[in-house]
Amino acid sequence: MPTLAVYPGSFDPLTNGHVDIISRGARLFDRIIVAILVNAEKAPLFSMAERVEIARAVFKELPNVEVDTFEGLLVDYVERRNAQVIVRGLRAVSDFEFEFQMALMNRRLNGQIETVFMMPAEQYSYISSRLIKEVFSLGGRVHGLVPDMVEERLRGKVGRP
Ligand code: PNS
């Protein structure tokens, strides 16, 4: 049976750390679905349509990467999609506690679904969407940390050259 994985998140915005995990996942699993959570934050910087558009553009060359949105419980979405695996990235030990809680709660909710943790390349281990937005809005450089398309869109939003 082909192994289908779901990589869930807010992706506000997609970073090169996410891109790294998705690319690794696409090599490991038959298919990986990038599942963007609807309404994760009350005021996201990137609209849902933009986040979907960006992820689809970045992965247009990888046929086994699909981009979708979901609402409600993650395990229900994973089951609906007939997937077997949830992929989460672990950057540092500090991620572990919350990720461990989520993985065990998801296992309690649906014992058929396994969570698989993957580490991004070291050069992305300190990147988060929140830090990208903060650094860019305060005038810092984020080049190389996010896809070029995200950098362009950030310029448009924050009004920097
Ligand atoms: O990018 P994020 O914010 O780290 O992603 C968090 C996400 C989307 C994986 C998590 O909030 C989630 O799964 N939300 C859906 C609701 C749900 O299932 N909650 C219980 C998780 S144990």
CSV table of C-alpha atoms and ligand atoms in Angstrom, one decimal:
chain,number,residue,atom,x,y,z
A,1,MET,CA,0.0,0.0,0.0
A,2,PRO,CA,1.4,3.5,-0.8
A,3,THR,CA,2.3,5.6,2.2
A,4,LEU,CA,0.6,8.9,2.3
A,5,ALA,CA,1.8,11.5,4.8
A,6,VAL,CA,0.3,14.8,5.9
A,7,TYR,CA,2.5,17.7,6.9
A,8,PRO,CA,0.2,20.1,8.8
A,9,GLY,CA,0.9,23.7,9.8
A,10,SER,CA,0.0,27.3,9.6
A,11,PHE,CA,2.7,28.2,7.0
A,12,ASP,CA,2.3,32.0,7.7
A,13,PRO,CA,4.6,32.1,5.7
A,14,LEU,CA,6.2,29.1,4.3
A,15,THR,CA,10.0,29.1,5.2
A,16,ASN,CA,12.9,27.3,3.8
A,17,GLY,CA,12.8,25.1,6.9
A,18,HIS,CA,9.3,23.9,5.8
A,19,VAL,CA,10.6,23.5,2.2
A,20,ASP,CA,13.4,21.3,3.5
A,21,ILE,CA,11.1,19.1,5.5
A,22,ILE,CA,8.6,18.7,2.7
A,23,SER,CA,11.4,17.9,0.2
A,24,ARG,CA,12.7,15.2,2.5
A,25,GLY,CA,9.2,13.9,3.1
A,26,ALA,CA,8.6,13.7,-0.6
A,27,ARG,CA,11.6,11.4,-0.9
A,28,LEU,CA,10.5,9.2,2.0
A,29,PHE,CA,6.8,8.8,1.4
A,30,ASP,CA,4.8,8.0,-1.8
A,31,ARG,CA,2.9,11.2,-1.4
A,32,ILE,CA,3.0,14.1,1.1
A,33,ILE,CA,0.1,16.5,1.6
A,34,VAL,CA,1.0,20.0,2.9
A,35,ALA,CA,-2.1,20.7,4.9
A,36,ILE,CA,-2.6,24.3,5.8
A,37,LEU,CA,-4.8,25.0,8.9
A,38,VAL,CA,-7.7,27.3,8.3
A,39,ASN,CA,-8.0,30.1,10.9
A,40,ALA,CA,-4.9,29.1,13.0
A,41,GLU,CA,-4.4,32.7,13.8
A,42,LYS,CA,-7.0,35.4,14.0
A,43,ALA,CA,-5.0,37.8,11.9
A,44,PRO,CA,-2.6,36.0,9.6
A,45,LEU,CA,-0.2,38.1,7.5
A,46,PHE,CA,-0.7,35.8,4.5
A,47,SER,CA,-4.3,35.0,3.4
A,48,MET,CA,-5.2,31.3,3.0
A,49,ALA,CA,-5.3,31.8,-0.8
A,50,GLU,CA,-1.8,33.2,-0.8
A,51,ARG,CA,-0.4,30.5,1.4
A,52,VAL,CA,-1.9,27.8,-0.9
A,53,GLU,CA,-0.6,29.7,-4.0
A,54,ILE,CA,2.9,30.0,-2.6
A,55,ALA,CA,3.2,26.3,-1.6
A,56,ARG,CA,1.8,25.2,-4.9
A,57,ALA,CA,4.3,27.4,-6.8
A,58,VAL,CA,7.3,26.3,-4.7
A,59,PHE,CA,6.5,22.6,-5.2
A,60,LYS,CA,5.2,22.7,-8.8
A,61,GLU,CA,8.1,20.4,-9.9
A,62,LEU,CA,7.5,17.8,-7.3
A,63,PRO,CA,4.5,15.7,-8.5
A,64,ASN,CA,4.1,13.8,-5.2
A,65,VAL,CA,3.6,17.0,-3.1
A,66,GLU,CA,0.0,18.1,-2.8
A,67,VAL,CA,-1.2,21.3,-1.1
A,68,ASP,CA,-4.6,21.4,0.7
A,69,THR,CA,-6.3,23.1,3.5
A,70,PHE,CA,-8.1,21.7,6.6
A,71,GLU,CA,-10.3,22.7,9.4
A,72,GLY,CA,-11.1,20.9,12.7
A,73,LEU,CA,-9.1,18.0,14.2
A,74,LEU,CA,-6.0,17.1,12.3
A,75,VAL,CA,-6.5,13.3,12.9
A,76,ASP,CA,-10.0,13.6,11.3
A,77,TYR,CA,-8.5,15.2,8.2
A,78,VAL,CA,-5.7,12.6,8.1
A,79,GLU,CA,-8.3,9.8,8.3
A,80,ARG,CA,-10.5,11.4,5.6
A,81,ARG,CA,-7.5,11.6,3.3
A,82,ASN,CA,-6.7,7.9,4.0
A,83,ALA,CA,-3.2,8.9,5.1
A,84,GLN,CA,-1.2,6.9,7.7
A,85,VAL,CA,1.4,9.4,8.8
A,86,ILE,CA,1.7,12.9,10.3
A,87,VAL,CA,5.0,14.6,9.6
A,88,ARG,CA,6.3,17.3,12.0
A,89,GLY,CA,9.6,19.1,11.9
A,90,LEU,CA,11.8,19.1,15.1
A,91,ARG,CA,14.3,22.0,15.1
A,92,ALA,CA,15.6,21.9,18.6
A,93,VAL,CA,15.0,20.3,22.0
A,94,SER,CA,12.7,23.2,22.8
A,95,ASP,CA,10.2,22.0,20.1
A,96,PHE,CA,10.1,18.6,21.6
A,97,GLU,CA,7.8,19.1,24.6
A,98,PHE,CA,4.9,20.5,22.7
A,99,GLU,CA,5.4,18.2,19.7
A,100,PHE,CA,5.5,15.2,22.0
A,101,GLN,CA,2.2,16.3,23.7
A,102,MET,CA,0.6,16.7,20.3
A,103,ALA,CA,1.8,13.4,19.0
A,104,LEU,CA,0.5,11.5,22.0
A,105,MET,CA,-2.8,13.3,22.0
A,106,ASN,CA,-3.2,12.6,18.3
A,107,ARG,CA,-2.3,8.9,19.0
A,108,ARG,CA,-5.0,8.8,21.7
A,109,LEU,CA,-7.5,10.3,19.3
A,110,ASN,CA,-6.6,7.8,16.5
A,111,GLY,CA,-4.2,5.0,17.2
A,112,GLN,CA,-3.9,4.1,13.6
A,113,ILE,CA,-2.0,7.3,12.7
A,114,GLU,CA,1.8,7.6,13.4
A,115,THR,CA,3.6,10.8,13.9
A,116,VAL,CA,7.1,10.9,12.3
A,117,PHE,CA,9.5,13.7,13.3
A,118,MET,CA,12.0,15.0,10.8
A,119,MET,CA,14.9,17.3,11.3
A,120,PRO,CA,15.6,20.2,8.9
A,121,ALA,CA,19.1,20.9,7.6
A,122,GLU,CA,21.1,22.7,10.4
A,123,GLN,CA,21.1,26.0,8.5
A,124,TYR,CA,17.3,26.2,9.0
A,125,SER,CA,17.2,25.0,12.6
A,126,TYR,CA,16.6,28.5,14.1
A,127,ILE,CA,14.0,29.7,11.5
A,128,SER,CA,10.3,30.1,12.4
A,129,SER,CA,7.5,31.9,10.5
A,130,ARG,CA,7.1,34.2,13.5
A,131,LEU,CA,10.7,35.2,13.6
A,132,ILE,CA,10.7,35.8,9.8
A,133,LYS,CA,7.8,38.2,10.1
A,134,GLU,CA,9.3,40.0,13.0
A,135,VAL,CA,12.8,40.4,11.5
A,136,PHE,CA,11.5,41.5,8.1
A,137,SER,CA,9.1,44.0,9.6
A,138,LEU,CA,11.9,45.6,11.6
A,139,GLY,CA,14.2,45.9,8.6
A,140,GLY,CA,16.3,42.8,8.8
A,141,ARG,CA,17.3,40.5,5.9
A,142,VAL,CA,15.5,37.2,5.5
A,143,HIS,CA,17.1,36.4,2.1
A,144,GLY,CA,17.8,32.6,1.8
A,145,LEU,CA,15.6,31.8,4.8
A,146,VAL,CA,12.3,31.9,2.8
A,147,PRO,CA,11.5,31.1,-0.8
A,148,ASP,CA,12.0,34.1,-3.1
A,149,MET,CA,8.3,34.4,-3.7
A,150,VAL,CA,7.7,34.8,0.0
A,151,GLU,CA,10.4,37.5,0.2
A,152,GLU,CA,8.7,39.4,-2.6
A,153,ARG,CA,5.3,39.2,-1.0
A,154,LEU,CA,6.7,40.3,2.3
A,155,ARG,CA,8.1,43.4,0.6
A,156,GLY,CA,4.7,44.2,-0.8
A,157,LYS,CA,3.0,43.8,2.6
A,158,VAL,CA,5.5,45.6,4.8
A,159,GLY,CA,6.3,48.2,2.1
A,160,ARG,CA,10.1,47.8,2.1
A,161,PRO,CA,12.3,48.1,-1.0
B,1,PNS,O1,2.4,25.5,12.2
B,1,PNS,P1,1.9,25.1,13.5
B,1,PNS,O2,1.1,26.3,14.1
B,1,PNS,O3,3.0,24.6,14.4
B,1,PNS,O4,0.9,23.9,13.3
B,1,PNS,C1,0.1,23.4,14.4
B,1,PNS,C2,-1.0,22.4,13.9
B,1,PNS,C3,-1.7,22.9,12.7
B,1,PNS,C4,-0.3,21.1,13.5
B,1,PNS,C5,-1.9,22.1,15.1
B,1,PNS,O5,-2.4,23.3,15.7
B,1,PNS,C6,-3.1,21.3,14.7
B,1,PNS,O6,-3.0,20.1,14.4
B,1,PNS,N1,-4.3,21.9,14.7
B,1,PNS,C7,-5.6,21.3,14.3
B,1,PNS,C8,-6.5,21.1,15.5
B,1,PNS,C9,-6.1,19.8,16.3
B,1,PNS,O7,-6.1,18.7,15.8
B,1,PNS,N2,-5.7,20.0,17.5
B,1,PNS,C10,-5.2,19.0,18.4
B,1,PNS,C11,-3.8,18.7,18.2
B,1,PNS,S1,-3.2,17.5,19.4
